[in-house]
């Protein structure tokens, strides 16, 4: 039996709260499957399984807060299939008798009248009966995957034994749904979902007041209070006792997040000897290429300047590997790839830095799609454990906030952080002529234990060089 433990989902995480199990004992799990939902000081994260096997005993109940490294469950790894057993050798006399029996001529059996065919009652599979009852037997993991993909299990025809719905059925249905015109879906914040479960409120009956009709926590509280609470009284009456609202965790959550960020950044400033570099990058070629690309692309495939900046930062990190990795145990360890951490500000305050894995190998369009998906899931609390840990270098872009220059604090145990500001028009001299060109300020915060200024300068020079040939990114 292997132990499934509370993972470390960042250098600032000391403990986590198990919110929900997505599997049950006896369920088959595969490496990379989400098996639990864990809440940290920053966000709610889906934690993946680290190996393939059968889920054993669940050791921690939902709602329990435990330190990092605590055993949450037991997993029985998938064993090798049983070896083919050799047939026992028969006695010599039995073998001779069997050979003689095979040599004996076979006489045809007398023909018999064919009995009339019996009509057997039609067999109804369990799956069919379940479909008729509107119920499908499926484990929590499958239900979670179906819910995340917007698939109703009752509409699927299972291909597993006995008509059971399998993971493949759900994934194929989700892929087919992406090709079709997507229906309007109700977006609900994680806090609103939690309150709806506590107050027994049907989310389908809640009218959202957030952006694009999103359901917020206040909408759930109003629905729990009932329509009478919203309607003015027809006659004067003494004020009724207010409906007791549940404990509001948003303030506590925000305070815990700020405390976690403060602790990590204090340690980073104390332990990491930072040095800072900056350069001004001419973005004329990059912006011309971007405008031409977007002019011939549908709206859904148009790119933002951030995509070019991120791709240049990732490729430059591959070319200057000294800034791409970790400082631990008094030495530098290079990353196993360029896993670009992207700083994302959250709607309720605070930030997270999920990773775009192998960002240097993604083409620019796929990187843009991955960035949109990552930001959306970060702000709705749907990140996975593998996305909040393992970043080898972090990039922060604050151009959309109007900032022109940003010097960040390194996220330990990384050794570098890249900052980009807003693309602005500035007068500058090119080939002896004065003109106005779009430029962006690129900065580097680096760990002096791992590199010196010369290495940092090579990195920023590589970023500049790559942005002058955007068609090659």
Tab-separated table of C-alpha atoms in Angstrom:
chain	number	residue	atom	x	y	z
A	1	UNK	CA	0.000	0.000	0.000
A	2	UNK	CA	1.258	3.466	-0.900
A	3	UNK	CA	0.267	6.583	1.013
A	4	UNK	CA	-1.499	9.471	-0.708
A	5	UNK	CA	-0.357	12.504	1.298
A	6	UNK	CA	-1.296	16.153	1.567
A	7	UNK	CA	0.886	17.677	-1.163
A	8	UNK	CA	2.889	20.884	-0.944
A	9	UNK	CA	1.146	23.200	-3.384
A	10	UNK	CA	3.630	26.031	-3.094
A	11	UNK	CA	6.479	27.248	-0.958
A	12	UNK	CA	4.036	29.210	1.212
A	13	UNK	CA	1.849	26.208	2.064
A	14	UNK	CA	2.263	24.556	5.459
A	15	UNK	CA	-1.184	22.944	5.744
A	16	UNK	CA	-4.333	22.372	3.743
A	17	UNK	CA	-8.003	21.600	4.320
A	18	UNK	CA	-9.461	18.530	2.631
A	19	UNK	CA	-12.752	19.792	1.178
A	20	UNK	CA	-14.003	16.788	-0.785
A	21	UNK	CA	-13.080	13.285	-1.890
A	22	UNK	CA	-13.711	12.649	-5.596
A	23	UNK	CA	-13.181	8.892	-5.241
A	24	UNK	CA	-14.274	6.133	-2.898
A	25	UNK	CA	-12.475	3.025	-1.599
A	26	UNK	CA	-12.278	0.408	-4.349
A	27	UNK	CA	-12.302	2.918	-7.229
A	28	UNK	CA	-9.677	2.491	-9.931
A	29	UNK	CA	-7.517	5.604	-10.270
A	30	UNK	CA	-4.872	6.574	-12.804
A	31	UNK	CA	-1.855	8.800	-12.480
A	32	UNK	CA	-2.981	12.385	-13.038
A	33	UNK	CA	-6.632	11.799	-12.099
A	34	UNK	CA	-8.076	14.397	-9.679
A	35	UNK	CA	-8.951	12.476	-6.515
A	36	UNK	CA	-9.518	15.207	-3.915
A	37	UNK	CA	-10.246	18.910	-3.530
A	38	UNK	CA	-7.934	20.760	-1.140
A	39	UNK	CA	-8.328	24.327	0.088
A	40	UNK	CA	-5.187	26.346	0.782
A	41	UNK	CA	-4.804	29.876	2.052
A	42	UNK	CA	-4.869	31.090	-1.557
A	43	UNK	CA	-7.354	28.949	-3.475
A	44	UNK	CA	-9.236	25.688	-3.843
A	45	UNK	CA	-7.235	23.139	-5.836
A	46	UNK	CA	-7.926	19.734	-7.354
A	47	UNK	CA	-5.204	17.327	-6.246
A	48	UNK	CA	-4.168	14.588	-8.653
A	49	UNK	CA	-3.191	11.007	-7.929
A	50	UNK	CA	0.517	10.259	-8.245
A	51	UNK	CA	0.196	6.649	-9.396
A	52	UNK	CA	-2.174	4.113	-10.921
A	53	UNK	CA	-3.939	1.671	-8.648
A	54	UNK	CA	-6.957	0.974	-6.491
A	55	UNK	CA	-8.105	3.458	-3.880
A	56	UNK	CA	-7.886	1.976	-0.418
A	57	UNK	CA	-8.903	3.388	2.948
A	58	UNK	CA	-9.630	7.122	3.218
A	59	UNK	CA	-7.779	8.295	6.331
A	60	UNK	CA	-8.956	11.924	6.563
A	61	UNK	CA	-12.536	13.158	6.633
A	62	UNK	CA	-13.624	16.165	4.503
A	63	UNK	CA	-13.356	19.433	6.390
A	64	UNK	CA	-10.191	18.405	8.231
A	65	UNK	CA	-7.103	20.637	8.166
A	66	UNK	CA	-3.823	18.723	8.224
A	67	UNK	CA	-0.128	19.626	7.728
A	68	UNK	CA	1.673	19.024	4.444
A	69	UNK	CA	2.876	15.409	4.222
A	70	UNK	CA	0.020	13.945	6.277
A	71	UNK	CA	-1.311	10.661	4.872
A	72	UNK	CA	-4.793	11.248	3.418
A	73	UNK	CA	-5.511	7.802	1.992
A	74	UNK	CA	-3.974	4.501	0.991
A	75	UNK	CA	-3.523	3.386	-2.615
A	76	UNK	CA	-2.868	-0.159	-3.697
A	77	UNK	CA	-0.654	0.056	-6.797
A	78	UNK	CA	-1.758	-1.946	-9.817
A	79	UNK	CA	-0.003	-5.309	-9.660
A	80	UNK	CA	1.348	-7.170	-12.675
A	81	UNK	CA	-1.065	-9.584	-14.276
A	82	UNK	CA	-0.932	-13.198	-13.092
A	83	UNK	CA	1.691	-15.285	-14.786
A	84	UNK	CA	0.541	-18.004	-17.117
A	85	UNK	CA	0.670	-21.257	-15.227
A	86	UNK	CA	2.054	-24.321	-16.935
A	87	UNK	CA	-0.305	-27.233	-17.245
A	88	UNK	CA	0.720	-30.190	-15.056
A	89	UNK	CA	2.251	-33.011	-17.059
A	90	UNK	CA	-0.054	-35.970	-17.345
A	91	UNK	CA	1.119	-39.504	-16.454
A	92	UNK	CA	2.647	-41.524	-19.284
A	93	UNK	CA	-0.239	-44.073	-19.379
A	94	UNK	CA	-2.826	-41.303	-19.600
A	95	UNK	CA	-0.941	-39.731	-22.510
A	96	UNK	CA	-0.869	-43.050	-24.447
A	97	UNK	CA	-4.593	-43.590	-23.868
A	98	UNK	CA	-5.349	-40.051	-25.051
A	99	UNK	CA	-3.307	-40.610	-28.254
A	100	UNK	CA	-5.114	-43.862	-28.978
A	101	UNK	CA	-8.491	-42.175	-28.462
A	102	UNK	CA	-7.561	-39.468	-30.990
A	103	UNK	CA	-6.613	-42.112	-33.622
A	104	UNK	CA	-9.985	-43.924	-33.261
A	105	UNK	CA	-12.330	-43.078	-36.208
A	106	UNK	CA	-15.185	-40.804	-35.307
A	107	UNK	CA	-18.660	-42.075	-36.172
A	108	UNK	CA	-21.256	-39.520	-37.134
A	109	UNK	CA	-23.927	-39.041	-34.495
A	110	UNK	CA	-27.516	-39.934	-35.477
A	111	UNK	CA	-29.560	-36.942	-36.560
A	112	UNK	CA	-32.276	-35.855	-34.217
A	113	UNK	CA	-35.291	-33.796	-34.856
A	114	UNK	CA	-34.620	-30.154	-34.137
A	115	UNK	CA	-36.697	-29.126	-31.155
A	116	UNK	CA	-38.825	-26.047	-31.588
A	117	UNK	CA	-37.035	-22.864	-30.585
A	118	UNK	CA	-37.944	-21.690	-27.156
A	119	UNK	CA	-38.846	-18.111	-26.718
A	120	UNK	CA	-36.743	-16.664	-23.930
A	121	UNK	CA	-37.860	-13.612	-22.084
A	122	UNK	CA	-36.064	-10.490	-23.218
A	123	UNK	CA	-33.141	-9.550	-21.043
A	124	UNK	CA	-33.004	-6.011	-19.788
A	125	UNK	CA	-29.563	-4.789	-18.795
A	126	UNK	CA	-29.006	-3.038	-15.546
A	127	UNK	CA	-27.809	-0.004	-17.448
A	128	UNK	CA	-31.026	0.142	-19.498
A	129	UNK	CA	-33.117	-0.123	-16.392
A	130	UNK	CA	-31.052	2.588	-14.828
A	131	UNK	CA	-31.621	4.796	-17.850
A	132	UNK	CA	-35.362	4.235	-17.577
A	133	UNK	CA	-35.254	5.213	-13.910
A	134	UNK	CA	-33.159	8.295	-14.779
A	135	UNK	CA	-30.242	7.122	-12.643
A	136	UNK	CA	-26.737	6.081	-13.637
A	137	UNK	CA	-24.359	4.274	-11.326
A	138	UNK	CA	-21.059	6.154	-11.380
A	139	UNK	CA	-18.367	6.929	-8.862
A	140	UNK	CA	-17.619	10.423	-7.565
A	141	UNK	CA	-14.658	10.797	-9.922
A	142	UNK	CA	-16.781	10.210	-13.020
A	143	UNK	CA	-19.498	12.498	-11.708
A	144	UNK	CA	-16.906	15.173	-11.039
A	145	UNK	CA	-15.458	14.880	-14.552
A	146	UNK	CA	-18.956	14.999	-16.044
A	147	UNK	CA	-19.927	18.053	-14.000
A	148	UNK	CA	-16.740	19.892	-14.947
A	149	UNK	CA	-17.352	19.118	-18.631
A	150	UNK	CA	-21.046	20.048	-18.482
A	151	UNK	CA	-22.149	16.495	-19.321
A	152	UNK	CA	-25.224	14.822	-17.844
A	153	UNK	CA	-24.459	11.174	-17.094
A	154	UNK	CA	-28.098	10.179	-17.590
A	155	UNK	CA	-27.797	11.069	-21.295
A	156	UNK	CA	-24.820	8.782	-21.943
A	157	UNK	CA	-24.906	5.223	-23.240
A	158	UNK	CA	-22.192	3.356	-21.346
A	159	UNK	CA	-19.709	1.149	-23.171
A	160	UNK	CA	-18.348	-0.555	-20.061
A	161	UNK	CA	-19.313	-3.964	-18.657
A	162	UNK	CA	-23.054	-4.183	-18.180
A	163	UNK	CA	-23.528	-0.824	-19.900
A	164	UNK	CA	-21.608	1.061	-17.202
A	165	UNK	CA	-20.538	4.594	-18.105
A	166	UNK	CA	-16.736	4.846	-18.294
A	167	UNK	CA	-14.237	7.688	-18.236
A	168	UNK	CA	-13.819	7.353	-22.000
A	169	UNK	CA	-17.576	7.841	-22.497
A	170	UNK	CA	-17.459	11.100	-20.553
A	171	UNK	CA	-14.370	12.377	-22.377
A	172	UNK	CA	-15.838	11.557	-25.803
A	173	UNK	CA	-19.101	13.286	-24.895
A	174	UNK	CA	-17.164	16.337	-23.698
A	175	UNK	CA	-15.163	16.440	-26.949
A	176	UNK	CA	-18.379	16.201	-28.972
A	177	UNK	CA	-19.908	18.995	-26.914
A	178	UNK	CA	-16.958	21.270	-27.700
A	179	UNK	CA	-17.572	20.825	-31.426
A	180	UNK	CA	-21.228	21.758	-31.046
A	181	UNK	CA	-22.521	25.217	-30.196
A	182	UNK	CA	-22.007	25.511	-26.439
A	183	UNK	CA	-25.187	26.203	-24.450
A	184	UNK	CA	-25.291	29.001	-21.951
A	185	UNK	CA	-23.914	27.700	-18.660
A	186	UNK	CA	-24.470	29.042	-15.189
A	187	UNK	CA	-21.259	30.300	-13.619
A	188	UNK	CA	-21.194	30.024	-9.848
A	189	UNK	CA	-18.378	31.173	-7.602
A	190	UNK	CA	-16.827	28.492	-5.342
A	191	UNK	CA	-18.029	30.341	-2.219
A	192	UNK	CA	-21.564	30.525	-3.630
A	193	UNK	CA	-21.543	26.770	-4.254
A	194	UNK	CA	-20.423	26.137	-0.694
A	195	UNK	CA	-23.118	28.391	0.767
A	196	UNK	CA	-25.776	26.818	-1.463
A	197	UNK	CA	-24.879	23.395	-0.107
A	198	UNK	CA	-24.970	24.655	3.494
A	199	UNK	CA	-28.291	26.486	3.086
A	200	UNK	CA	-29.894	23.857	0.826
A	201	UNK	CA	-30.460	26.358	-2.004
A	202	UNK	CA	-31.136	25.192	-5.569
A	203	UNK	CA	-28.615	27.085	-7.698
A	204	UNK	CA	-30.759	26.668	-10.798
A	205	UNK	CA	-33.399	28.881	-9.159
A	206	UNK	CA	-30.941	31.628	-8.158
A	207	UNK	CA	-30.717	34.776	-10.262
A	208	UNK	CA	-27.102	35.879	-10.575
A	209	UNK	CA	-26.193	39.548	-10.261
A	210	UNK	CA	-22.528	39.201	-11.161
A	211	UNK	CA	-20.885	39.721	-14.518
A	212	UNK	CA	-22.678	37.840	-17.330
A	213	UNK	CA	-25.237	36.591	-14.802
A	214	UNK	CA	-22.688	34.915	-12.529
A	215	UNK	CA	-24.092	33.715	-9.213
A	216	UNK	CA	-22.344	35.233	-6.216
A	217	UNK	CA	-22.493	34.452	-2.515
A	218	UNK	CA	-24.870	37.371	-1.853
A	219	UNK	CA	-27.292	35.972	-4.442
A	220	UNK	CA	-27.371	32.652	-2.583
A	221	UNK	CA	-27.972	34.393	0.753
A	222	UNK	CA	-30.880	36.371	-0.706
A	223	UNK	CA	-32.378	33.189	-2.155
A	224	UNK	CA	-32.017	31.480	1.230
A	225	UNK	CA	-33.836	34.354	2.932
A	226	UNK	CA	-36.846	33.772	0.658
A	227	UNK	CA	-38.924	36.132	-1.505
A	228	UNK	CA	-40.620	37.676	1.516
A	229	UNK	CA	-37.340	39.184	2.608
A	230	UNK	CA	-36.993	41.100	-0.660
A	231	UNK	CA	-40.642	42.294	-0.857
A	232	UNK	CA	-41.563	45.419	1.149
A	233	UNK	CA	-44.201	44.865	3.851
A	234	UNK	CA	-47.743	45.947	2.945
A	235	UNK	CA	-48.333	47.412	6.395
A	236	UNK	CA	-46.126	48.653	9.192
A	237	UNK	CA	-44.980	45.981	11.512
A	238	UNK	CA	-42.308	45.517	14.082
A	239	UNK	CA	-38.983	44.564	12.563
A	240	UNK	CA	-38.654	40.855	12.255
A	241	UNK	CA	-35.615	39.009	13.498
A	242	UNK	CA	-33.019	39.006	10.724
A	243	UNK	CA	-32.257	35.726	9.079
A	244	UNK	CA	-29.075	34.393	10.579
A	245	UNK	CA	-26.459	34.395	7.859
A	246	UNK	CA	-23.751	31.766	7.845
A	247	UNK	CA	-20.244	32.659	8.814
A	248	UNK	CA	-18.741	34.718	6.015
A	249	UNK	CA	-15.435	33.050	5.169
A	250	UNK	CA	-14.452	35.560	2.471
A	251	UNK	CA	-12.872	38.016	4.922
A	252	UNK	CA	-11.046	35.220	6.738
A	253	UNK	CA	-9.945	33.735	3.412
A	254	UNK	CA	-8.605	37.090	2.191
A	255	UNK	CA	-6.778	37.656	5.484
A	256	UNK	CA	-5.268	34.161	5.360
A	257	UNK	CA	-4.132	34.714	1.774
A	258	UNK	CA	-2.484	38.031	2.625
A	259	UNK	CA	-0.808	36.415	5.614
A	260	UNK	CA	0.528	33.578	3.459
A	261	UNK	CA	1.819	35.998	0.807
A	262	UNK	CA	3.362	38.225	3.497
A	263	UNK	CA	5.170	35.302	5.096
A	264	UNK	CA	6.537	34.025	1.802
A	265	UNK	CA	7.654	37.428	0.525
A	266	UNK	CA	9.256	38.272	3.893
A	267	UNK	CA	11.250	35.056	3.721
A	268	UNK	CA	12.150	35.717	0.075
A	269	UNK	CA	13.437	39.232	0.826
A	270	UNK	CA	15.312	37.986	3.885
A	271	UNK	CA	16.925	34.870	2.405
A	272	UNK	CA	17.392	35.710	-1.296
A	273	UNK	CA	20.053	38.266	-2.279
A	274	UNK	CA	18.182	39.952	-5.149
A	275	UNK	CA	19.725	41.914	-7.969
A	276	UNK	CA	17.682	43.820	-10.544
A	277	UNK	CA	18.143	44.592	-14.237
A	278	UNK	CA	15.918	46.317	-16.797
A	279	UNK	CA	15.929	47.073	-20.494
A	280	UNK	CA	13.670	48.834	-22.985
A	281	UNK	CA	12.527	46.600	-25.844
A	282	UNK	CA	11.484	47.991	-29.225
A	283	UNK	CA	8.102	46.373	-29.948
A	284	UNK	CA	7.533	47.800	-33.444
A	285	UNK	CA	8.183	44.526	-35.264
A	286	UNK	CA	6.205	42.513	-32.701
A	287	UNK	CA	3.155	44.823	-32.802
A	288	UNK	CA	3.160	44.970	-36.620
A	289	UNK	CA	3.209	41.171	-36.786
A	290	UNK	CA	0.491	40.944	-34.118
A	291	UNK	CA	-1.838	43.360	-35.925
A	292	UNK	CA	-1.373	41.511	-39.219
A	293	UNK	CA	-2.038	38.141	-37.554
A	294	UNK	CA	-5.196	39.371	-35.823
A	295	UNK	CA	-6.479	41.042	-39.017
A	296	UNK	CA	-6.631	37.650	-40.746
A	297	UNK	CA	-7.810	35.595	-37.728
A	298	UNK	CA	-11.267	35.038	-36.254
A	299	UNK	CA	-11.996	36.750	-32.951
A	300	UNK	CA	-11.510	33.551	-30.957
A	301	UNK	CA	-7.960	33.108	-32.335
A	302	UNK	CA	-6.673	36.655	-31.964
A	303	UNK	CA	-3.618	37.212	-29.809
A	304	UNK	CA	-2.724	39.686	-27.089
A	305	UNK	CA	0.756	41.204	-26.652
A	306	UNK	CA	1.032	39.108	-23.462
A	307	UNK	CA	1.255	35.945	-25.593
A	308	UNK	CA	4.356	37.240	-27.389
A	309	UNK	CA	5.945	38.420	-24.136
A	310	UNK	CA	5.357	35.083	-22.401
A	311	UNK	CA	6.669	33.072	-25.335
A	312	UNK	CA	9.797	35.223	-25.564
A	313	UNK	CA	10.375	34.864	-21.804
A	314	UNK	CA	10.015	31.073	-22.040
A	315	UNK	CA	12.308	30.606	-25.037
A	316	UNK	CA	14.906	32.926	-23.499
A	317	UNK	CA	14.826	30.811	-20.317
A	318	UNK	CA	15.633	27.750	-22.422
A	319	UNK	CA	18.539	29.591	-24.046
A	320	UNK	CA	19.858	30.872	-20.688
A	321	UNK	CA	19.116	27.889	-18.394
A	322	UNK	CA	20.964	29.431	-15.421
A	323	UNK	CA	17.832	31.448	-14.572
A	324	UNK	CA	15.436	28.521	-15.037
A	325	UNK	CA	15.414	26.293	-11.973
A	326	UNK	CA	15.606	26.169	-8.182
A	327	UNK	CA	17.960	27.037	-5.331
A	328	UNK	CA	17.769	24.379	-2.624
A	329	UNK	CA	20.249	22.746	-0.276
A	330	UNK	CA	22.810	25.455	-1.083
A	331	UNK	CA	23.035	24.674	-4.780
A	332	UNK	CA	21.225	25.395	-8.040
A	333	UNK	CA	19.189	22.691	-9.806
A	334	UNK	CA	18.112	23.318	-13.395
A	335	UNK	CA	14.458	22.749	-14.252
A	336	UNK	CA	13.378	19.695	-16.242
A	337	UNK	CA	11.687	22.055	-18.704
A	338	UNK	CA	10.521	25.645	-18.921
A	339	UNK	CA	7.411	25.699	-16.735
A	340	UNK	CA	6.378	29.327	-16.797
A	341	UNK	CA	4.621	30.578	-13.680
A	342	UNK	CA	2.144	33.330	-14.578
A	343	UNK	CA	1.116	35.754	-11.836
A	344	UNK	CA	-2.709	36.027	-11.819
A	345	UNK	CA	-4.565	38.556	-9.665
A	346	UNK	CA	-7.736	37.167	-8.084
A	347	UNK	CA	-11.083	38.956	-8.000
A	348	UNK	CA	-11.252	38.837	-4.209
A	349	UNK	CA	-7.691	40.094	-3.797
A	350	UNK	CA	-4.371	38.312	-3.648
A	351	UNK	CA	-2.669	36.384	-6.398
A	352	UNK	CA	-1.589	32.932	-7.508
A	353	UNK	CA	1.068	31.897	-10.022
A	354	UNK	CA	-0.038	28.712	-11.830
A	355	UNK	CA	2.310	27.150	-14.352
A	356	UNK	CA	2.182	26.924	-18.132
A	357	UNK	CA	4.127	23.691	-18.471
A	358	UNK	CA	6.706	23.441	-21.272
A	359	UNK	CA	5.730	26.924	-22.410
A	360	UNK	CA	8.792	27.183	-24.676
A	361	UNK	CA	7.493	24.316	-26.826
A	362	UNK	CA	3.954	25.663	-27.314
A	363	UNK	CA	3.183	27.540	-30.500
A	364	UNK	CA	1.907	31.045	-29.951
A	365	UNK	CA	-1.768	30.216	-30.585
A	366	UNK	CA	-1.800	27.255	-28.195
A	367	UNK	CA	0.007	29.321	-25.577
A	368	UNK	CA	-2.694	32.009	-25.841
A	369	UNK	CA	-5.439	29.399	-25.436
A	370	UNK	CA	-3.670	27.812	-22.473
A	371	UNK	CA	-3.218	31.238	-20.862
A	372	UNK	CA	-6.929	32.089	-21.131
A	373	UNK	CA	-7.906	28.722	-19.675
A	374	UNK	CA	-5.386	28.995	-16.838
A	375	UNK	CA	-6.488	32.506	-15.828
A	376	UNK	CA	-10.181	31.569	-15.940
A	377	UNK	CA	-9.700	28.486	-13.761
A	378	UNK	CA	-7.398	30.339	-11.356
A	379	UNK	CA	-10.122	32.925	-10.722
A	380	UNK	CA	-12.835	30.309	-10.257
A	381	UNK	CA	-10.872	28.019	-7.963
A	382	UNK	CA	-10.513	25.154	-10.469
A	383	UNK	CA	-6.727	24.790	-10.591
A	384	UNK	CA	-4.981	21.442	-10.293
A	385	UNK	CA	-2.162	20.581	-7.956
A	386	UNK	CA	0.324	20.106	-10.800
A	387	UNK	CA	-0.415	23.649	-11.991
A	388	UNK	CA	0.368	25.437	-8.719
A	389	UNK	CA	3.690	23.740	-8.078
A	390	UNK	CA	6.767	23.080	-10.174
A	391	UNK	CA	7.123	26.472	-11.906
A	392	UNK	CA	10.759	27.019	-12.863
A	393	UNK	CA	10.545	30.787	-13.525
A	394	UNK	CA	7.727	33.291	-12.988
A	395	UNK	CA	6.516	36.149	-15.197
A	396	UNK	CA	4.341	39.039	-14.044
A	397	UNK	CA	2.685	41.355	-16.593
A	398	UNK	CA	1.010	44.484	-15.246
A	399	UNK	CA	0.574	46.393	-18.477
A	400	UNK	CA	-3.217	46.060	-18.321
A	401	UNK	CA	-3.066	47.969	-15.009
A	402	UNK	CA	-1.231	50.891	-16.607
A	403	UNK	CA	2.121	50.079	-14.982
A	404	UNK	CA	5.184	50.685	-17.140
A	405	UNK	CA	7.852	49.062	-14.947
A	406	UNK	CA	7.565	46.248	-12.390
A	407	UNK	CA	10.343	44.819	-10.204
A	408	UNK	CA	9.059	41.659	-8.536
A	409	UNK	CA	10.118	39.529	-5.602
A	410	UNK	CA	11.411	36.058	-6.475
A	411	UNK	CA	9.089	33.191	-5.636
A	412	UNK	CA	11.271	30.660	-3.752
A	413	UNK	CA	12.781	28.231	-4.491
A	414	UNK	CA	12.966	29.776	-7.987
A	415	UNK	CA	15.916	31.999	-8.837
A	416	UNK	CA	14.380	34.565	-11.194
A	417	UNK	CA	11.244	36.596	-11.878
A	418	UNK	CA	10.556	38.489	-15.107
A	419	UNK	CA	8.409	41.625	-15.251
A	420	UNK	CA	6.757	43.357	-18.219
A	421	UNK	CA	4.966	46.691	-18.168
A	422	UNK	CA	2.611	48.395	-20.579
A	423	UNK	CA	3.479	48.782	-24.269
A	424	UNK	CA	3.696	52.547	-24.760
A	425	UNK	CA	4.686	54.874	-27.578
A	426	UNK	CA	7.952	56.686	-26.894
A	427	UNK	CA	10.171	58.950	-28.990
A	428	UNK	CA	13.418	57.191	-29.812
A	429	UNK	CA	16.237	57.344	-32.315
A	430	UNK	CA	16.445	54.532	-34.893
A	431	UNK	CA	19.229	54.524	-37.487
A	432	UNK	CA	20.001	58.138	-36.663
A	433	UNK	CA	16.413	59.297	-37.118
A	434	UNK	CA	14.060	60.372	-34.334
A	435	UNK	CA	10.627	58.745	-34.353
A	436	UNK	CA	7.838	57.406	-32.179
A	437	UNK	CA	7.828	53.649	-31.627
A	438	UNK	CA	6.043	51.229	-29.275
A	439	UNK	CA	8.313	50.008	-26.475
A	440	UNK	CA	7.998	47.865	-23.341
A	441	UNK	CA	10.168	47.795	-20.237
A	442	UNK	CA	11.383	44.283	-19.370
A	443	UNK	CA	12.865	43.671	-15.921
A	444	UNK	CA	14.606	40.784	-14.223
A	445	UNK	CA	14.786	40.065	-10.496
A	446	UNK	CA	17.418	37.356	-10.000
A	447	UNK	CA	19.071	35.416	-7.173
A	448	UNK	CA	22.714	36.427	-6.743
A	449	UNK	CA	23.500	33.012	-5.252
A	450	UNK	CA	22.679	31.326	-8.571
A	451	UNK	CA	23.745	33.923	-11.149
A	452	UNK	CA	25.512	37.240	-11.600
A	453	UNK	CA	24.539	40.344	-13.529
A	454	UNK	CA	26.237	39.131	-16.697
A	455	UNK	CA	23.944	36.086	-16.872
A	456	UNK	CA	20.903	38.227	-16.184
A	457	UNK	CA	21.945	40.627	-18.939
A	458	UNK	CA	22.250	37.721	-21.385
A	459	UNK	CA	18.707	36.688	-20.523
A	460	UNK	CA	17.190	40.139	-21.126
A	461	UNK	CA	19.187	40.460	-24.347
A	462	UNK	CA	17.735	37.126	-25.494
A	463	UNK	CA	14.198	38.368	-24.743
A	464	UNK	CA	14.850	41.523	-26.789
A	465	UNK	CA	16.348	39.559	-29.705
A	466	UNK	CA	13.401	37.139	-29.819
A	467	UNK	CA	10.804	39.928	-29.875
A	468	UNK	CA	12.468	41.443	-32.956
A	469	UNK	CA	11.528	38.298	-34.923
A	470	UNK	CA	8.007	37.463	-33.703
A	471	UNK	CA	7.289	35.252	-36.711
A	472	UNK	CA	9.854	32.769	-35.348
A	473	UNK	CA	8.272	32.494	-31.897
